[in-house]
Coordinates of C-alpha atoms in Angstrom, one line a residue:
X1262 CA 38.3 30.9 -19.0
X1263 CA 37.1 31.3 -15.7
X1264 CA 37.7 35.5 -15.4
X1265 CA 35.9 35.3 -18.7
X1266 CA 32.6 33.0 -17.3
X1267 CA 32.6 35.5 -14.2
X1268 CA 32.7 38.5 -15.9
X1269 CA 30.1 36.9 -18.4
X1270 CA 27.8 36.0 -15.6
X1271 CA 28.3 40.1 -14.0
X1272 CA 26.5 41.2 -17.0
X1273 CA 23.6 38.4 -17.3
X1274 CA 23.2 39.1 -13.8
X1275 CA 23.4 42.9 -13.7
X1276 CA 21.1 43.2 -16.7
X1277 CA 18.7 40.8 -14.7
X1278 CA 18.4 43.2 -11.7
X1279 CA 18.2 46.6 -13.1
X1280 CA 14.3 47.1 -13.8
X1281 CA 14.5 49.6 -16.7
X1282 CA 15.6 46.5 -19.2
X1283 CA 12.8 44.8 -20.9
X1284 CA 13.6 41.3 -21.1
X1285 CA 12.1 39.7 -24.2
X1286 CA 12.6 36.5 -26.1
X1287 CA 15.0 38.5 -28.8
X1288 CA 17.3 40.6 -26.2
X1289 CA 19.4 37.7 -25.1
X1290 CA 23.0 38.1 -24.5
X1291 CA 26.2 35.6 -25.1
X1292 CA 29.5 35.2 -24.5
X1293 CA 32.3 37.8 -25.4
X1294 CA 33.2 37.3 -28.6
X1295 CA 30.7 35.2 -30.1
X1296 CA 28.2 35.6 -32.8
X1297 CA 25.6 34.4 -34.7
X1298 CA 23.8 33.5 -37.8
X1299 CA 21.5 31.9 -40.3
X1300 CA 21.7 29.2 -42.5
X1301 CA 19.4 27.9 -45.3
X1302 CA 18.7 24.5 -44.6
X1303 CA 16.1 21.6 -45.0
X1304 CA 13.4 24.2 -46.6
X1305 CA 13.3 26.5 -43.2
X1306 CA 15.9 29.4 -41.7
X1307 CA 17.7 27.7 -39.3
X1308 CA 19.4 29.9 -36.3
X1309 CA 22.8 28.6 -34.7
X1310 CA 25.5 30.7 -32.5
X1311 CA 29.1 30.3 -32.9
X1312 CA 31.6 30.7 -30.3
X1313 CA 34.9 32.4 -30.0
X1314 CA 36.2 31.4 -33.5
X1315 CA 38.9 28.8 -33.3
X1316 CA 40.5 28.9 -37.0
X1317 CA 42.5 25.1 -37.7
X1318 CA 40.3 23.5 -35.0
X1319 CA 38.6 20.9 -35.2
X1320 CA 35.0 21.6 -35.8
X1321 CA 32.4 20.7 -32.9
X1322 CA 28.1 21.1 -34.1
X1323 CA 26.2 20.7 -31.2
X1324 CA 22.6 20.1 -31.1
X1325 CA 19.6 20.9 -28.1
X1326 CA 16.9 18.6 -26.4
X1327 CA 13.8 19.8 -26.3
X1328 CA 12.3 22.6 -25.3
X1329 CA 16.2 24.4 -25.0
X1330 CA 18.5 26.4 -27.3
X1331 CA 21.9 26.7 -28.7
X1332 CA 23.1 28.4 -26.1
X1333 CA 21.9 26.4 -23.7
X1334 CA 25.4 24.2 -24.1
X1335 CA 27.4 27.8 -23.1
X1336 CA 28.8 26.5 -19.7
X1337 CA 30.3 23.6 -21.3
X1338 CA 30.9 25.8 -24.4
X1339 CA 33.0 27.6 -22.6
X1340 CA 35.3 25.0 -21.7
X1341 CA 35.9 23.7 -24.8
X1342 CA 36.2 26.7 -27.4
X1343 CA 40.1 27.2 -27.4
X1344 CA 40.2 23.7 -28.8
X1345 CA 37.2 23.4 -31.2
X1346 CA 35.9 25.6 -33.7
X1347 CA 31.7 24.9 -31.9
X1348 CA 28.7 25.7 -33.3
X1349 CA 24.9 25.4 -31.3
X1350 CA 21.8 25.1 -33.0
X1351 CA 18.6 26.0 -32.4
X1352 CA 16.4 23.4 -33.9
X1353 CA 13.4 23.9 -35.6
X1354 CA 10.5 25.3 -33.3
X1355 CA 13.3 26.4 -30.8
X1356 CA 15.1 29.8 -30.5
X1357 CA 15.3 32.1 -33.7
X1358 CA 14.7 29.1 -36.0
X1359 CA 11.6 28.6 -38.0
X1360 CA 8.8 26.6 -36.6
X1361 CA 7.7 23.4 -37.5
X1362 CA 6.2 22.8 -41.4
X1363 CA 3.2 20.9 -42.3
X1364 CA 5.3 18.3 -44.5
X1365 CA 7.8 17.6 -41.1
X1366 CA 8.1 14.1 -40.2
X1367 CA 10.9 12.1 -38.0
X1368 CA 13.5 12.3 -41.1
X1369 CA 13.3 16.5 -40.8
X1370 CA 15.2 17.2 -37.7
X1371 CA 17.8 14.5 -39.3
X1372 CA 18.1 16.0 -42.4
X1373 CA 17.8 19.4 -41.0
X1374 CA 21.9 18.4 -39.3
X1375 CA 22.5 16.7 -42.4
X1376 CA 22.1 20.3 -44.6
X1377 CA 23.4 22.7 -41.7
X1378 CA 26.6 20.7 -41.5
X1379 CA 27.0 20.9 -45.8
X1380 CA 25.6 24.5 -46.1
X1381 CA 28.6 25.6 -43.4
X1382 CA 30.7 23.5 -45.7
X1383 CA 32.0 21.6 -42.5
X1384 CA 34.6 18.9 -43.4
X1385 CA 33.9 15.7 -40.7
X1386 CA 32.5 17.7 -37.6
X1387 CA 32.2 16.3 -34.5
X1388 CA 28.2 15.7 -33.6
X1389 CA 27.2 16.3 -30.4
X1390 CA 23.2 16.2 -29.0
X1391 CA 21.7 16.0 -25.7
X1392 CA 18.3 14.6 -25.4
X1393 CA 16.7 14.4 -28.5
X1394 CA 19.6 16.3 -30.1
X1395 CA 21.4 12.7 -28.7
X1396 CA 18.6 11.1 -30.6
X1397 CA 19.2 13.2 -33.9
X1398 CA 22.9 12.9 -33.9
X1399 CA 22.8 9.1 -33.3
X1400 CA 20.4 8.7 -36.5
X1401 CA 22.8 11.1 -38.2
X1402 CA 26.0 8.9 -37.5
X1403 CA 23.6 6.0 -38.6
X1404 CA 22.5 7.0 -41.8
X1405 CA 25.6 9.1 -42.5
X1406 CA 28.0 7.2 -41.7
X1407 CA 30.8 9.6 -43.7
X1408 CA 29.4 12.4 -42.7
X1409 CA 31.2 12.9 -38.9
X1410 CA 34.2 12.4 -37.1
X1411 CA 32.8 11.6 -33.9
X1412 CA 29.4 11.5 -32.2
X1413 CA 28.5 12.1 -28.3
X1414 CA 25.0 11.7 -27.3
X1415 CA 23.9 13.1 -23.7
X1416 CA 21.5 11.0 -22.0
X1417 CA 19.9 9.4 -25.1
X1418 CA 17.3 6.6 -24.3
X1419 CA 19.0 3.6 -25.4
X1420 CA 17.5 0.8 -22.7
X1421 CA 14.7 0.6 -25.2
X1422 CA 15.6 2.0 -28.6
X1423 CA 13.0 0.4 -30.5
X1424 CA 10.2 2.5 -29.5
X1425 CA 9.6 6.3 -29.8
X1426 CA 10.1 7.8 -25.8
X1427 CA 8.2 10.1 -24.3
X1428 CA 10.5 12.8 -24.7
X1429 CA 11.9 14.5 -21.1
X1430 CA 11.6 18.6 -21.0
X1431 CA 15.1 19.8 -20.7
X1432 CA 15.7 21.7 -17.8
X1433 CA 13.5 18.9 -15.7
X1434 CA 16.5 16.8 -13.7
X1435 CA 15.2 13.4 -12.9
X1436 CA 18.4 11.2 -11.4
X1437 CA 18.3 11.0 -7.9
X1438 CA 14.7 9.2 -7.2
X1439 CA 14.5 10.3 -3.9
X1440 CA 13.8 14.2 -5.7
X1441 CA 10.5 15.5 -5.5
X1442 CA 8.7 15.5 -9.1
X1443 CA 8.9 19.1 -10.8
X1444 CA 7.2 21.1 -12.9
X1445 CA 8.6 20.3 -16.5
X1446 CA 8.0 23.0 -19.5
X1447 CA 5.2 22.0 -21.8
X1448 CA 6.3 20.3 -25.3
X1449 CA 3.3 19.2 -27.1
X1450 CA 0.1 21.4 -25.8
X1451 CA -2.7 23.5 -26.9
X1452 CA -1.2 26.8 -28.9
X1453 CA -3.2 29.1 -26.0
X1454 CA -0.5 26.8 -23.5
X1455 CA 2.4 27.0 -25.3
X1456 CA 1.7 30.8 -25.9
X1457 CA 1.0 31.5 -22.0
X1458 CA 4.2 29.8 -21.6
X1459 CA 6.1 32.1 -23.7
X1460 CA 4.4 35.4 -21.8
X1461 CA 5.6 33.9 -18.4
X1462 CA 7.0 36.9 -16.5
X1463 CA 11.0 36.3 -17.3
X1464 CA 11.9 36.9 -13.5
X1465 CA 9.2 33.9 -12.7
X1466 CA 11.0 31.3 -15.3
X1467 CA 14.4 31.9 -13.1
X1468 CA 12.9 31.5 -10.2
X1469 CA 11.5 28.3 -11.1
X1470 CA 14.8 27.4 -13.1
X1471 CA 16.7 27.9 -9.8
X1472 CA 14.2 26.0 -7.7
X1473 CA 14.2 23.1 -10.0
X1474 CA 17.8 23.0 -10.6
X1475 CA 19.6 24.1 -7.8
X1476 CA 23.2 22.1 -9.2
X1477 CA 22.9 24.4 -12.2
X1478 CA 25.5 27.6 -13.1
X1479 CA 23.5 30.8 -12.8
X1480 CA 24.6 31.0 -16.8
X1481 CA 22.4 27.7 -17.2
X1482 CA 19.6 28.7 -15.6
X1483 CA 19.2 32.1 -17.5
X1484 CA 19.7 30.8 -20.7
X1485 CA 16.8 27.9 -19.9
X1486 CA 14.9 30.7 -19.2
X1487 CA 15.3 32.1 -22.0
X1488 CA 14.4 29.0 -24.2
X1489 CA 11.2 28.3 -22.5
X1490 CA 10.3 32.1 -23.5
X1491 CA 11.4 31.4 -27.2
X1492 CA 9.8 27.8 -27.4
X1493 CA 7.6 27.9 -30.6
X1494 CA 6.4 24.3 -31.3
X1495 CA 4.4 22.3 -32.6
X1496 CA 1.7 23.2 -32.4
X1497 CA -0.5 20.4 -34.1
X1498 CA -0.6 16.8 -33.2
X1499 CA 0.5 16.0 -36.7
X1500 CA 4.2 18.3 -36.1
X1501 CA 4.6 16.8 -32.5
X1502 CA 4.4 13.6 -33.8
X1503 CA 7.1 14.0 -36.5
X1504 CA 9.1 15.7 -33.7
X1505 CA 8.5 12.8 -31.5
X1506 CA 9.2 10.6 -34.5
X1507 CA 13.0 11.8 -34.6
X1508 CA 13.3 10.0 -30.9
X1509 CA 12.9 6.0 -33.0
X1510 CA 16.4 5.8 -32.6
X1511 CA 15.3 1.7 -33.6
X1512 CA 18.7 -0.1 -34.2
X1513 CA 21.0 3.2 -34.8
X1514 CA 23.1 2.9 -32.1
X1515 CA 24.6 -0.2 -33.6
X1516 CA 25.3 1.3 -37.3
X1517 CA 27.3 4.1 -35.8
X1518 CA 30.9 3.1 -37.4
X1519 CA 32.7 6.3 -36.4
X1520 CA 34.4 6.8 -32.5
X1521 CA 30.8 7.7 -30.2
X1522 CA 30.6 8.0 -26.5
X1523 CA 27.1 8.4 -24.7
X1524 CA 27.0 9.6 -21.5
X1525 CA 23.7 9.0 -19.1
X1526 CA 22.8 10.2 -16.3
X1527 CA 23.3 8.5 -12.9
X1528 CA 20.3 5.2 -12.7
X1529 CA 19.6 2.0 -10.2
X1530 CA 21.6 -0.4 -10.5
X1531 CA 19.4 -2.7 -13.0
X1532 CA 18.9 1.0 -15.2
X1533 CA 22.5 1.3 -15.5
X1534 CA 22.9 -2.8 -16.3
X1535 CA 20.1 -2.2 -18.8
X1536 CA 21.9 0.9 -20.4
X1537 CA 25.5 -0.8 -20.6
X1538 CA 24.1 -4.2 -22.3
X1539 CA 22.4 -2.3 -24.8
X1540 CA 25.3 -0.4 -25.6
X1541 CA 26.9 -3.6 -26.6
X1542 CA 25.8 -2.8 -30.1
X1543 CA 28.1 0.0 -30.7
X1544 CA 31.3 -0.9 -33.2
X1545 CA 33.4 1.9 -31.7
X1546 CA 31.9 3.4 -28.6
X1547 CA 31.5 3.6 -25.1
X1548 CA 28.8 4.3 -22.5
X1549 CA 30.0 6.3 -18.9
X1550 CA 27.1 7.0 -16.1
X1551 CA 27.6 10.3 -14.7
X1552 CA 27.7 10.2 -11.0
X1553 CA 25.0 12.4 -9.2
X1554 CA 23.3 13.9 -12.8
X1555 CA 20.6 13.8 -13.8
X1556 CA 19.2 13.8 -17.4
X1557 CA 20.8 17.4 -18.3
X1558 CA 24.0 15.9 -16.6
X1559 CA 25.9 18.8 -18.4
X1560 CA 24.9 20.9 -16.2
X1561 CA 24.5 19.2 -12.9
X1562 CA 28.0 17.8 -12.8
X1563 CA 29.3 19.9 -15.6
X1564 CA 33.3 19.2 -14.5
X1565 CA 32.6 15.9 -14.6
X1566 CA 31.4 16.0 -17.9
X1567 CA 33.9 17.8 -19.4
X1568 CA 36.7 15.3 -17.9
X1569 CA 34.8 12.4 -19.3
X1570 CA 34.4 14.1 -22.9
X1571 CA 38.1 15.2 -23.1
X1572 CA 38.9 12.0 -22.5
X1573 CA 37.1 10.9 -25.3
X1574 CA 38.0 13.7 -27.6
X1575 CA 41.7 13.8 -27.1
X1576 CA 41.8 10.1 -27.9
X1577 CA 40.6 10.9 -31.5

C-alpha cells in the first residue's frame, strides 16, 4: 500500500507542476484502480467513488463533512480497501452530486444514506461519517436501526446533542488551542461568495490547504482543494438551514443498538469529561480522543486513526 500511495501522490503532484494542465473542478484524479458512479437516490443524482473493488468483503459507506468530498477519506481509504469493499459519497451540494432542492429539510441528507445504501443493494454496511457525515450516520443508526452493521462517527458534537451546532468547515483544524485561528471555507454565504470561492486559482487553495494544515498528507490537501472548488451549496437560507438541520443529532446517540465507536479530536480536560459522560448513552459503543488531532483527526494523526478503527472493526 505504501509504493501504491507514493506512486499515487508522483502523479497528483506531477500533474500539479506542469503548467499546460488546466485544473478544473471535473479533471480530478483517484487512486489506481478505482472508479466511480451515480446512483438515483432521495429525488437527486447522487455521486460516490468506489475503491479497489474487494469482492466478499465486508462493505464500508463512508460519508463527508461539510464543505469536503468522497475522496476526501482516500488516505485512510487507502489503508483499509484490501479488507472492505468502501464506498465515498459526495453529498448533496458537494462534488458531482446535485445541489440542494427547494423541498430539503434535516430528514434529506438522512434519507439520502438511507436510499444510496438500498439502491447499491448493500446488505448491513458499515456507516462511517466525519463531521456532519458523523451527524448523518448517527441519525441513520437511530432511525434505522436494521439498516447497518456498524457505525463510526468522526468528531461528531456530542457534548451538547440537543441543539443544532454551528457546523465546522472541514479542512479548518481546531485541537490544539494554542493554534492561531484560520481561514475556514465558506458554507452558508451569498451565491456571488460561494461562486468566488469556486474560481479561486487552484494553485492558491493548496497553498492555503498546506498552510492551514501542515499535519496533513500532500493527498489530503489536494483533494480539499479540490472540494472547496466543487462546493455548490446552499445557496438560500431556507437549504442551509435544512443542511444545518441534519446536525440535531437530539437523543440519537443513545438509540444506536448496533456496535458504534466515535472518535474526537484531542480537548481540555473538562471538553473531553463532557464528551465521555455524554457518551454514556450509547448501548454498544465507545468514545476514544485522538491525541494531537484536531477535528479532521483523520488526517492529522491518520495512523492513529486507523489503529483505533481496526481495533474496533476487527472486533466485529
Amino acid at each position: 500500500m505504501k509504493l501504491q500511495a507514493k506512486k499515487f501522490l508522483s502523479i497528483l503532484m506531477l500533474s500539479m507542476l506542469i503548467p499546460t494542465i488546466a485544473v478544473n473542478a471535473q479533471s480530478v484524479k483517484f487512486p489506481e484502480g478505482w472508479t466511480d458512479g451515480y446512483a438515483y437516490v432521495n429525488g437527486i443524482r447522487s455521486h460516490y467513488y468506489h475503491a479497489k473493488p474487494a469482492p466478499g468483503k465486508p462493505v464500508m459507506v463512508m460519508v463527508h463533512g461539510y464543505t469536503d468530498i468522497g475522496l476526501s477519506w482516500a488516505t485512510l481509504t487507502l489503508k483499509l480497501q484490501d479488507a472492505y469493499d468502501i464506498y465515498m459519497i459526495d453529498t448533496r451540494g458537494h462534488g458531482l452530486t446535485d445541489p440542494p432542492t427547494a423541498t430539503d429539510n434535516g430528514e434529506t441528507m438522512i434519507k439520502d444514506v438511507v436510499d444510496f445504501v438500498k439502491f447499491m443493494k448493500f446488505e448491513k454496511p458499515i456507516l462511517m461519517g466525519h463531521s456532519m457525515g458523523a451527524a448523518t450516520v448517527m441519525r441513520v443508526g437511530a432511525q434505522y436501526p436494521d439498516l447497518a452493521k456498524a457505525i463510526i462517527m468522526l468528531d461528531p458534537s456530542v457534548a451538547n446533542r440537543a441543539l443544532s451546532p454551528a457546523p465546522q468547515a472541514a479542512g479548518a483544524s481546531a485541537a490544539p488551542a494554542s493554534q492561531t485561528p484560520v481561514r475556514k471555507p465558506s458554507m452558508f454565504k451569498s451565491p456571488d461568495t460561494l461562486v468566488a470561492q469556486n474560481n479561486t486559482p487552484f494553485e492558491e487553495v493548496v497553498a492555503r490547504g498546506k498552510r492551514q494544515n501542515p499535519m496533513w498528507d500532500d493527498v489530503d490537501v489536494y483533494y480539499w482543494a479540490f472540494s472547496k472548488k466543487q462546493y455548490h451549496g446552499p445557496y438560500t437560507p431556507e437549504q442551509a438551514q435544512a443542511m444545518t438541520g441534519t446536525m440535531s443529532t437530539a437523543d440519537a446517540l443513545a438509540k444506536i443498538k448496533v456496535p458504534s465507536l466515535i472518535l474526537k479530536a484531542d480537548a481540555k480536560p473538562e471538553v473531553r469529561k463532557a464528551n465521555e459522560e455524554a457518551a454514556r448513552v450509547m448501548q454498544n459503543g465507545k468514545l476514544i480522543h485522538i491525541d494531537g488531532a484536531g477535528h479532521n483527526l483523520h488526517h492529522d494523526k491518520l495512523a492513529k486513526t486507523v489503529e483505533v478503527l481496526n481495533a474496533f472493526l476487527t472486533s466485529l
